[in-house]
mmCIF file with all atom_site columns, C-alpha atoms in Angstrom:
data_model
loop_
_atom_site.group_PDB
_atom_site.id
_atom_site.type_symbol
_atom_site.label_atom_id
_atom_site.label_alt_id
_atom_site.label_comp_id
_atom_site.label_asym_id
_atom_site.label_entity_id
_atom_site.label_seq_id
_atom_site.pdbx_PDB_ins_code
_atom_site.Cartn_x
_atom_site.Cartn_y
_atom_site.Cartn_z
_atom_site.occupancy
_atom_site.B_iso_or_equiv
_atom_site.pdbx_formal_charge
_atom_site.auth_seq_id
_atom_site.auth_comp_id
_atom_site.auth_asym_id
_atom_site.auth_atom_id
_atom_site.pdbx_PDB_model_num
ATOM 1   C CA . UNK A 1 1   ? 17.395  -9.066  31.296 1.00 0.00 ? 1   UNK A CA 1
ATOM 2   C CA . UNK A 1 2   ? 20.788  -10.695 31.288 1.00 0.00 ? 2   UNK A CA 1
ATOM 3   C CA . UNK A 1 3   ? 21.055  -13.854 29.101 1.00 0.00 ? 3   UNK A CA 1
ATOM 4   C CA . UNK A 1 4   ? 23.182  -15.609 31.753 1.00 0.00 ? 4   UNK A CA 1
ATOM 5   C CA . UNK A 1 5   ? 20.823  -17.636 34.008 1.00 0.00 ? 5   UNK A CA 1
ATOM 6   C CA . UNK A 1 6   ? 22.541  -16.710 37.250 1.00 0.00 ? 6   UNK A CA 1
ATOM 7   C CA . UNK A 1 7   ? 22.516  -13.017 36.468 1.00 0.00 ? 7   UNK A CA 1
ATOM 8   C CA . UNK A 1 8   ? 18.911  -13.203 35.317 1.00 0.00 ? 8   UNK A CA 1
ATOM 9   C CA . UNK A 1 9   ? 17.859  -14.844 38.585 1.00 0.00 ? 9   UNK A CA 1
ATOM 10  C CA . UNK A 1 10  ? 19.806  -12.157 40.499 1.00 0.00 ? 10  UNK A CA 1
ATOM 11  C CA . UNK A 1 11  ? 17.924  -9.520  38.523 1.00 0.00 ? 11  UNK A CA 1
ATOM 12  C CA . UNK A 1 12  ? 14.671  -11.101 39.453 1.00 0.00 ? 12  UNK A CA 1
ATOM 13  C CA . UNK A 1 13  ? 15.513  -11.282 43.167 1.00 0.00 ? 13  UNK A CA 1
ATOM 14  C CA . UNK A 1 14  ? 17.349  -7.899  43.494 1.00 0.00 ? 14  UNK A CA 1
ATOM 15  C CA . UNK A 1 15  ? 15.528  -5.963  40.751 1.00 0.00 ? 15  UNK A CA 1
ATOM 16  C CA . UNK A 1 16  ? 13.263  -3.027  41.148 1.00 0.00 ? 16  UNK A CA 1
ATOM 17  C CA . UNK A 1 17  ? 9.513   -3.482  40.698 1.00 0.00 ? 17  UNK A CA 1
ATOM 18  C CA . UNK A 1 18  ? 8.324   -0.641  38.363 1.00 0.00 ? 18  UNK A CA 1
ATOM 19  C CA . UNK A 1 19  ? 4.924   0.171   36.811 1.00 0.00 ? 19  UNK A CA 1
ATOM 20  C CA . UNK A 1 20  ? 5.044   0.328   32.982 1.00 0.00 ? 20  UNK A CA 1
ATOM 21  C CA . UNK A 1 21  ? 2.551   1.362   30.314 1.00 0.00 ? 21  UNK A CA 1
ATOM 22  C CA . UNK A 1 22  ? 1.015   -1.051  27.855 1.00 0.00 ? 22  UNK A CA 1
ATOM 23  C CA . UNK A 1 23  ? -0.645  -0.398  24.561 1.00 0.00 ? 23  UNK A CA 1
ATOM 24  C CA . UNK A 1 24  ? -4.192  -1.595  24.127 1.00 0.00 ? 24  UNK A CA 1
ATOM 25  C CA . UNK A 1 25  ? -6.484  -2.336  21.193 1.00 0.00 ? 25  UNK A CA 1
ATOM 26  C CA . UNK A 1 26  ? -9.892  -3.222  22.507 1.00 0.00 ? 26  UNK A CA 1
ATOM 27  C CA . UNK A 1 27  ? -9.334  -5.937  25.113 1.00 0.00 ? 27  UNK A CA 1
ATOM 28  C CA . UNK A 1 28  ? -5.936  -6.925  23.660 1.00 0.00 ? 28  UNK A CA 1
ATOM 29  C CA . UNK A 1 29  ? -2.708  -5.508  25.180 1.00 0.00 ? 29  UNK A CA 1
ATOM 30  C CA . UNK A 1 30  ? 0.850   -5.232  23.823 1.00 0.00 ? 30  UNK A CA 1
ATOM 31  C CA . UNK A 1 31  ? 4.109   -4.174  25.428 1.00 0.00 ? 31  UNK A CA 1
ATOM 32  C CA . UNK A 1 32  ? 6.466   -3.015  22.655 1.00 0.00 ? 32  UNK A CA 1
ATOM 33  C CA . UNK A 1 33  ? 5.310   -1.875  19.165 1.00 0.00 ? 33  UNK A CA 1
ATOM 34  C CA . UNK A 1 34  ? 2.196   -2.081  17.092 1.00 0.00 ? 34  UNK A CA 1
ATOM 35  C CA . UNK A 1 35  ? 3.026   -2.082  13.378 1.00 0.00 ? 35  UNK A CA 1
ATOM 36  C CA . UNK A 1 36  ? 0.846   -1.196  10.329 1.00 0.00 ? 36  UNK A CA 1
ATOM 37  C CA . UNK A 1 37  ? 1.789   -1.319  6.710  1.00 0.00 ? 37  UNK A CA 1
ATOM 38  C CA . UNK A 1 38  ? 5.128   -2.840  5.556  1.00 0.00 ? 38  UNK A CA 1
ATOM 39  C CA . UNK A 1 39  ? 6.177   -4.178  8.918  1.00 0.00 ? 39  UNK A CA 1
ATOM 40  C CA . UNK A 1 40  ? 2.838   -5.809  9.552  1.00 0.00 ? 40  UNK A CA 1
ATOM 41  C CA . UNK A 1 41  ? 2.871   -7.540  6.221  1.00 0.00 ? 41  UNK A CA 1
ATOM 42  C CA . UNK A 1 42  ? 6.429   -8.810  6.769  1.00 0.00 ? 42  UNK A CA 1
ATOM 43  C CA . UNK A 1 43  ? 5.352   -10.020 10.281 1.00 0.00 ? 43  UNK A CA 1
ATOM 44  C CA . UNK A 1 44  ? 2.395   -11.848 8.660  1.00 0.00 ? 44  UNK A CA 1
ATOM 45  C CA . UNK A 1 45  ? 4.746   -13.564 6.255  1.00 0.00 ? 45  UNK A CA 1
ATOM 46  C CA . UNK A 1 46  ? 7.046   -14.554 9.103  1.00 0.00 ? 46  UNK A CA 1
ATOM 47  C CA . UNK A 1 47  ? 4.039   -15.888 11.167 1.00 0.00 ? 47  UNK A CA 1
ATOM 48  C CA . UNK A 1 48  ? 2.961   -17.929 8.138  1.00 0.00 ? 48  UNK A CA 1
ATOM 49  C CA . UNK A 1 49  ? 6.376   -19.477 7.857  1.00 0.00 ? 49  UNK A CA 1
ATOM 50  C CA . UNK A 1 50  ? 7.113   -17.948 4.477  1.00 0.00 ? 50  UNK A CA 1
ATOM 51  C CA . UNK A 1 51  ? 10.499  -16.569 5.495  1.00 0.00 ? 51  UNK A CA 1
ATOM 52  C CA . UNK A 1 52  ? 13.629  -18.616 4.642  1.00 0.00 ? 52  UNK A CA 1
ATOM 53  C CA . UNK A 1 53  ? 14.662  -18.704 8.318  1.00 0.00 ? 53  UNK A CA 1
ATOM 54  C CA . UNK A 1 54  ? 13.584  -17.304 11.688 1.00 0.00 ? 54  UNK A CA 1
ATOM 55  C CA . UNK A 1 55  ? 14.668  -14.381 13.809 1.00 0.00 ? 55  UNK A CA 1
ATOM 56  C CA . UNK A 1 56  ? 16.212  -11.119 12.658 1.00 0.00 ? 56  UNK A CA 1
ATOM 57  C CA . UNK A 1 57  ? 18.017  -12.702 9.618  1.00 0.00 ? 57  UNK A CA 1
ATOM 58  C CA . UNK A 1 58  ? 14.655  -14.109 8.453  1.00 0.00 ? 58  UNK A CA 1
ATOM 59  C CA . UNK A 1 59  ? 12.920  -10.764 8.981  1.00 0.00 ? 59  UNK A CA 1
ATOM 60  C CA . UNK A 1 60  ? 15.557  -8.980  6.921  1.00 0.00 ? 60  UNK A CA 1
ATOM 61  C CA . UNK A 1 61  ? 15.382  -11.557 4.132  1.00 0.00 ? 61  UNK A CA 1
ATOM 62  C CA . UNK A 1 62  ? 11.619  -11.427 4.064  1.00 0.00 ? 62  UNK A CA 1
ATOM 63  C CA . UNK A 1 63  ? 11.706  -7.628  4.072  1.00 0.00 ? 63  UNK A CA 1
ATOM 64  C CA . UNK A 1 64  ? 13.980  -7.603  1.013  1.00 0.00 ? 64  UNK A CA 1
ATOM 65  C CA . UNK A 1 65  ? 11.667  -10.104 -0.707 1.00 0.00 ? 65  UNK A CA 1
ATOM 66  C CA . UNK A 1 66  ? 8.555   -8.130  0.165  1.00 0.00 ? 66  UNK A CA 1
ATOM 67  C CA . UNK A 1 67  ? 9.977   -4.773  -0.970 1.00 0.00 ? 67  UNK A CA 1
ATOM 68  C CA . UNK A 1 68  ? 9.756   -5.833  -4.589 1.00 0.00 ? 68  UNK A CA 1
ATOM 69  C CA . UNK A 1 69  ? 5.952   -5.873  -4.687 1.00 0.00 ? 69  UNK A CA 1
ATOM 70  C CA . UNK A 1 70  ? 4.801   -3.769  -1.699 1.00 0.00 ? 70  UNK A CA 1
ATOM 71  C CA . UNK A 1 71  ? 1.998   -1.302  -2.343 1.00 0.00 ? 71  UNK A CA 1
ATOM 72  C CA . UNK A 1 72  ? 1.747   1.376   0.387  1.00 0.00 ? 72  UNK A CA 1
ATOM 73  C CA . UNK A 1 73  ? -1.797  1.712   1.742  1.00 0.00 ? 73  UNK A CA 1
ATOM 74  C CA . UNK A 1 74  ? -3.623  5.049   2.105  1.00 0.00 ? 74  UNK A CA 1
ATOM 75  C CA . UNK A 1 75  ? -3.985  5.556   5.849  1.00 0.00 ? 75  UNK A CA 1
ATOM 76  C CA . UNK A 1 76  ? -6.167  7.916   7.770  1.00 0.00 ? 76  UNK A CA 1
ATOM 77  C CA . UNK A 1 77  ? -4.429  8.600   11.108 1.00 0.00 ? 77  UNK A CA 1
ATOM 78  C CA . UNK A 1 78  ? -5.803  10.608  13.974 1.00 0.00 ? 78  UNK A CA 1
ATOM 79  C CA . UNK A 1 79  ? -4.122  11.290  17.322 1.00 0.00 ? 79  UNK A CA 1
ATOM 80  C CA . UNK A 1 80  ? -3.179  14.143  19.677 1.00 0.00 ? 80  UNK A CA 1
ATOM 81  C CA . UNK A 1 81  ? -1.062  15.433  16.750 1.00 0.00 ? 81  UNK A CA 1
ATOM 82  C CA . UNK A 1 82  ? -4.184  15.967  14.597 1.00 0.00 ? 82  UNK A CA 1
ATOM 83  C CA . UNK A 1 83  ? -5.298  14.140  11.485 1.00 0.00 ? 83  UNK A CA 1
ATOM 84  C CA . UNK A 1 84  ? -3.386  12.879  8.401  1.00 0.00 ? 84  UNK A CA 1
ATOM 85  C CA . UNK A 1 85  ? -4.565  11.090  5.322  1.00 0.00 ? 85  UNK A CA 1
ATOM 86  C CA . UNK A 1 86  ? -1.800  9.847   3.044  1.00 0.00 ? 86  UNK A CA 1
ATOM 87  C CA . UNK A 1 87  ? -0.111  6.810   1.637  1.00 0.00 ? 87  UNK A CA 1
ATOM 88  C CA . UNK A 1 88  ? 2.362   5.294   4.141  1.00 0.00 ? 88  UNK A CA 1
ATOM 89  C CA . UNK A 1 89  ? 5.165   2.846   3.962  1.00 0.00 ? 89  UNK A CA 1
ATOM 90  C CA . UNK A 1 90  ? 4.579   1.969   7.605  1.00 0.00 ? 90  UNK A CA 1
ATOM 91  C CA . UNK A 1 91  ? 3.224   3.254   10.856 1.00 0.00 ? 91  UNK A CA 1
ATOM 92  C CA . UNK A 1 92  ? 4.731   1.975   14.080 1.00 0.00 ? 92  UNK A CA 1
ATOM 93  C CA . UNK A 1 93  ? 3.273   2.917   17.453 1.00 0.00 ? 93  UNK A CA 1
ATOM 94  C CA . UNK A 1 94  ? 6.061   2.499   19.966 1.00 0.00 ? 94  UNK A CA 1
ATOM 95  C CA . UNK A 1 95  ? 5.455   1.934   23.653 1.00 0.00 ? 95  UNK A CA 1
ATOM 96  C CA . UNK A 1 96  ? 9.070   0.972   23.759 1.00 0.00 ? 96  UNK A CA 1
ATOM 97  C CA . UNK A 1 97  ? 11.849  2.013   21.390 1.00 0.00 ? 97  UNK A CA 1
ATOM 98  C CA . UNK A 1 98  ? 12.685  -1.293  19.674 1.00 0.00 ? 98  UNK A CA 1
ATOM 99  C CA . UNK A 1 99  ? 11.244  -4.454  18.300 1.00 0.00 ? 99  UNK A CA 1
ATOM 100 C CA . UNK A 1 100 ? 12.075  -7.223  15.818 1.00 0.00 ? 100 UNK A CA 1
ATOM 101 C CA . UNK A 1 101 ? 15.470  -8.230  17.073 1.00 0.00 ? 101 UNK A CA 1
ATOM 102 C CA . UNK A 1 102 ? 16.770  -4.761  17.848 1.00 0.00 ? 102 UNK A CA 1
ATOM 103 C CA . UNK A 1 103 ? 15.212  -2.420  15.290 1.00 0.00 ? 103 UNK A CA 1
ATOM 104 C CA . UNK A 1 104 ? 15.026  0.898   17.069 1.00 0.00 ? 104 UNK A CA 1
ATOM 105 C CA . UNK A 1 105 ? 11.879  2.180   15.287 1.00 0.00 ? 105 UNK A CA 1
ATOM 106 C CA . UNK A 1 106 ? 10.922  4.738   17.989 1.00 0.00 ? 106 UNK A CA 1
ATOM 107 C CA . UNK A 1 107 ? 14.257  5.640   19.565 1.00 0.00 ? 107 UNK A CA 1
ATOM 108 C CA . UNK A 1 108 ? 12.815  8.054   22.174 1.00 0.00 ? 108 UNK A CA 1
ATOM 109 C CA . UNK A 1 109 ? 9.833   5.876   23.245 1.00 0.00 ? 109 UNK A CA 1
ATOM 110 C CA . UNK A 1 110 ? 9.585   4.907   26.901 1.00 0.00 ? 110 UNK A CA 1
ATOM 111 C CA . UNK A 1 111 ? 6.969   2.785   28.666 1.00 0.00 ? 111 UNK A CA 1
ATOM 112 C CA . UNK A 1 112 ? 6.788   5.280   31.553 1.00 0.00 ? 112 UNK A CA 1
ATOM 113 C CA . UNK A 1 113 ? 5.243   8.399   29.906 1.00 0.00 ? 113 UNK A CA 1
ATOM 114 C CA . UNK A 1 114 ? 1.691   7.353   28.979 1.00 0.00 ? 114 UNK A CA 1
ATOM 115 C CA . UNK A 1 115 ? 2.386   8.174   25.301 1.00 0.00 ? 115 UNK A CA 1
ATOM 116 C CA . UNK A 1 116 ? 3.123   6.308   22.127 1.00 0.00 ? 116 UNK A CA 1
ATOM 117 C CA . UNK A 1 117 ? 5.925   7.475   19.868 1.00 0.00 ? 117 UNK A CA 1
ATOM 118 C CA . UNK A 1 118 ? 4.371   6.974   16.433 1.00 0.00 ? 118 UNK A CA 1
ATOM 119 C CA . UNK A 1 119 ? 6.847   6.566   13.588 1.00 0.00 ? 119 UNK A CA 1
ATOM 120 C CA . UNK A 1 120 ? 5.184   7.406   10.285 1.00 0.00 ? 120 UNK A CA 1
ATOM 121 C CA . UNK A 1 121 ? 7.177   6.658   7.128  1.00 0.00 ? 121 UNK A CA 1
ATOM 122 C CA . UNK A 1 122 ? 5.988   7.974   3.785  1.00 0.00 ? 122 UNK A CA 1
ATOM 123 C CA . UNK A 1 123 ? 6.216   5.782   0.678  1.00 0.00 ? 123 UNK A CA 1
ATOM 124 C CA . UNK A 1 124 ? 9.815   4.948   -0.343 1.00 0.00 ? 124 UNK A CA 1
ATOM 125 C CA . UNK A 1 125 ? 11.313  3.667   -3.488 1.00 0.00 ? 125 UNK A CA 1
ATOM 126 C CA . UNK A 1 126 ? 13.035  0.264   -3.423 1.00 0.00 ? 126 UNK A CA 1
ATOM 127 C CA . UNK A 1 127 ? 16.470  1.870   -3.213 1.00 0.00 ? 127 UNK A CA 1
ATOM 128 C CA . UNK A 1 128 ? 15.385  4.375   -0.594 1.00 0.00 ? 128 UNK A CA 1
ATOM 129 C CA . UNK A 1 129 ? 13.985  1.549   1.569  1.00 0.00 ? 129 UNK A CA 1
ATOM 130 C CA . UNK A 1 130 ? 17.192  -0.478  1.187  1.00 0.00 ? 130 UNK A CA 1
ATOM 131 C CA . UNK A 1 131 ? 19.250  2.562   2.302  1.00 0.00 ? 131 UNK A CA 1
ATOM 132 C CA . UNK A 1 132 ? 16.948  3.308   5.217  1.00 0.00 ? 132 UNK A CA 1
ATOM 133 C CA . UNK A 1 133 ? 16.617  -0.293  6.620  1.00 0.00 ? 133 UNK A CA 1
ATOM 134 C CA . UNK A 1 134 ? 20.067  -0.469  8.198  1.00 0.00 ? 134 UNK A CA 1
ATOM 135 C CA . UNK A 1 135 ? 19.555  2.898   9.919  1.00 0.00 ? 135 UNK A CA 1
ATOM 136 C CA . UNK A 1 136 ? 16.514  1.533   11.810 1.00 0.00 ? 136 UNK A CA 1
ATOM 137 C CA . UNK A 1 137 ? 18.856  -0.570  13.953 1.00 0.00 ? 137 UNK A CA 1
ATOM 138 C CA . UNK A 1 138 ? 20.462  2.567   15.360 1.00 0.00 ? 138 UNK A CA 1
ATOM 139 C CA . UNK A 1 139 ? 17.379  4.853   15.267 1.00 0.00 ? 139 UNK A CA 1
ATOM 140 C CA . UNK A 1 140 ? 19.027  7.202   12.747 1.00 0.00 ? 140 UNK A CA 1
ATOM 141 C CA . UNK A 1 141 ? 16.166  6.634   10.340 1.00 0.00 ? 141 UNK A CA 1
ATOM 142 C CA . UNK A 1 142 ? 14.158  9.362   12.099 1.00 0.00 ? 142 UNK A CA 1
ATOM 143 C CA . UNK A 1 143 ? 16.418  11.983  10.473 1.00 0.00 ? 143 UNK A CA 1
ATOM 144 C CA . UNK A 1 144 ? 15.209  10.943  6.962  1.00 0.00 ? 144 UNK A CA 1
ATOM 145 C CA . UNK A 1 145 ? 12.850  13.490  5.307  1.00 0.00 ? 145 UNK A CA 1
ATOM 146 C CA . UNK A 1 146 ? 10.230  10.754  4.645  1.00 0.00 ? 146 UNK A CA 1
ATOM 147 C CA . UNK A 1 147 ? 10.051  9.895   8.410  1.00 0.00 ? 147 UNK A CA 1
ATOM 148 C CA . UNK A 1 148 ? 8.243   11.735  11.141 1.00 0.00 ? 148 UNK A CA 1
ATOM 149 C CA . UNK A 1 149 ? 7.615   10.874  14.769 1.00 0.00 ? 149 UNK A CA 1
ATOM 150 C CA . UNK A 1 150 ? 4.496   11.999  16.622 1.00 0.00 ? 150 UNK A CA 1
ATOM 151 C CA . UNK A 1 151 ? 3.608   11.559  20.325 1.00 0.00 ? 151 UNK A CA 1
ATOM 152 C CA . UNK A 1 152 ? 0.070   10.691  21.320 1.00 0.00 ? 152 UNK A CA 1
ATOM 153 C CA . UNK A 1 153 ? -1.896  8.770   23.917 1.00 0.00 ? 153 UNK A CA 1
ATOM 154 C CA . UNK A 1 154 ? -4.163  7.236   21.284 1.00 0.00 ? 154 UNK A CA 1
ATOM 155 C CA . UNK A 1 155 ? -4.008  6.457   17.557 1.00 0.00 ? 155 UNK A CA 1
ATOM 156 C CA . UNK A 1 156 ? -6.864  5.793   15.220 1.00 0.00 ? 156 UNK A CA 1
ATOM 157 C CA . UNK A 1 157 ? -5.893  4.054   12.016 1.00 0.00 ? 157 UNK A CA 1
ATOM 158 C CA . UNK A 1 158 ? -8.422  3.983   9.178  1.00 0.00 ? 158 UNK A CA 1
ATOM 159 C CA . UNK A 1 159 ? -8.362  4.280   5.450  1.00 0.00 ? 159 UNK A CA 1
ATOM 160 C CA . UNK A 1 160 ? -8.288  0.988   3.547  1.00 0.00 ? 160 UNK A CA 1
ATOM 161 C CA . UNK A 1 161 ? -10.391 -1.480  5.507  1.00 0.00 ? 161 UNK A CA 1
ATOM 162 C CA . UNK A 1 162 ? -8.940  -4.889  6.422  1.00 0.00 ? 162 UNK A CA 1
ATOM 163 C CA . UNK A 1 163 ? -5.204  -3.902  6.516  1.00 0.00 ? 163 UNK A CA 1
ATOM 164 C CA . UNK A 1 164 ? -3.260  -5.817  9.159  1.00 0.00 ? 164 UNK A CA 1
ATOM 165 C CA . UNK A 1 165 ? -1.912  -4.666  12.473 1.00 0.00 ? 165 UNK A CA 1
ATOM 166 C CA . UNK A 1 166 ? 0.745   -6.706  14.312 1.00 0.00 ? 166 UNK A CA 1
ATOM 167 C CA . UNK A 1 167 ? 1.752   -5.938  17.864 1.00 0.00 ? 167 UNK A CA 1
ATOM 168 C CA . UNK A 1 168 ? 4.690   -7.632  19.680 1.00 0.00 ? 168 UNK A CA 1
ATOM 169 C CA . UNK A 1 169 ? 5.200   -9.604  16.472 1.00 0.00 ? 169 UNK A CA 1
ATOM 170 C CA . UNK A 1 170 ? 1.745   -11.200 16.628 1.00 0.00 ? 170 UNK A CA 1
ATOM 171 C CA . UNK A 1 171 ? -1.493  -10.565 14.713 1.00 0.00 ? 171 UNK A CA 1
ATOM 172 C CA . UNK A 1 172 ? -3.583  -8.060  16.611 1.00 0.00 ? 172 UNK A CA 1
ATOM 173 C CA . UNK A 1 173 ? -6.367  -6.952  14.264 1.00 0.00 ? 173 UNK A CA 1
ATOM 174 C CA . UNK A 1 174 ? -7.385  -5.142  11.052 1.00 0.00 ? 174 UNK A CA 1
ATOM 175 C CA . UNK A 1 175 ? -8.261  -1.594  10.161 1.00 0.00 ? 175 UNK A CA 1
ATOM 176 C CA . UNK A 1 176 ? -10.152 0.451   11.134 1.00 0.00 ? 176 UNK A CA 1
ATOM 177 C CA . UNK A 1 177 ? -8.840  0.305   14.684 1.00 0.00 ? 177 UNK A CA 1
ATOM 178 C CA . UNK A 1 178 ? -7.932  2.405   17.685 1.00 0.00 ? 178 UNK A CA 1
ATOM 179 C CA . UNK A 1 179 ? -4.773  2.030   19.856 1.00 0.00 ? 179 UNK A CA 1
ATOM 180 C CA . UNK A 1 180 ? -4.648  3.509   23.324 1.00 0.00 ? 180 UNK A CA 1
ATOM 181 C CA . UNK A 1 181 ? -2.019  3.756   26.023 1.00 0.00 ? 181 UNK A CA 1
ATOM 182 C CA . UNK A 1 182 ? -2.913  1.983   29.272 1.00 0.00 ? 182 UNK A CA 1
ATOM 183 C CA . UNK A 1 183 ? -0.745  3.952   31.734 1.00 0.00 ? 183 UNK A CA 1
ATOM 184 C CA . UNK A 1 184 ? 1.094   1.951   34.441 1.00 0.00 ? 184 UNK A CA 1
ATOM 185 C CA . UNK A 1 185 ? -0.949  -1.122  33.511 1.00 0.00 ? 185 UNK A CA 1
ATOM 186 C CA . UNK A 1 186 ? 1.523   -3.749  34.767 1.00 0.00 ? 186 UNK A CA 1
ATOM 187 C CA . UNK A 1 187 ? 4.558   -3.955  37.036 1.00 0.00 ? 187 UNK A CA 1
ATOM 188 C CA . UNK A 1 188 ? 7.880   -5.206  35.632 1.00 0.00 ? 188 UNK A CA 1
ATOM 189 C CA . UNK A 1 189 ? 11.011  -6.091  37.431 1.00 0.00 ? 189 UNK A CA 1
ATOM 190 C CA . UNK A 1 190 ? 13.929  -4.077  36.117 1.00 0.00 ? 190 UNK A CA 1
ATOM 191 C CA . UNK A 1 191 ? 17.613  -4.437  36.968 1.00 0.00 ? 191 UNK A CA 1
ATOM 192 C CA . UNK A 1 192 ? 18.579  -2.478  40.102 1.00 0.00 ? 192 UNK A CA 1
ATOM 193 C CA . UNK A 1 193 ? 20.342  0.777   39.234 1.00 0.00 ? 193 UNK A CA 1
#
């Protein structure tokens, strides 16, 4: 959506109404990314007002602060890709490719295919995480050997009970939990091509 008011109104009037998928956890829906692990803990700190400032700069500052003491949880993951049980730095289920002020966590995700692109990052050292963080803004992080992306229409996250899940930057629940794609759940107005 253009930031200019006139162009945004024109987009609304002349745009194309298109069905898009949503993610769902129980009766709660989300449109972009559901995050578990590191990202969820940073989002919780942001929501609690513990970051030095808001927006992307605050998220980056809180990430750097949180890296010093982060302990990766052991996650049990199940989806169309099979089952995994391992420690994870983060798990991000992308209905869309980006979140958090432009971080392209799932660069090939689209809200039109009835699938999540699930970015699974294995535990990283402090220096590895520092090196990988800037790459998330371009989507190049998926080339790192500690990163894998799986596609699935559902994702069960278990393992350590009570670990947080944030979706669209808001608290969504705690493990164990199940995420599902709700295909074509809502119509959105997109700019005319």
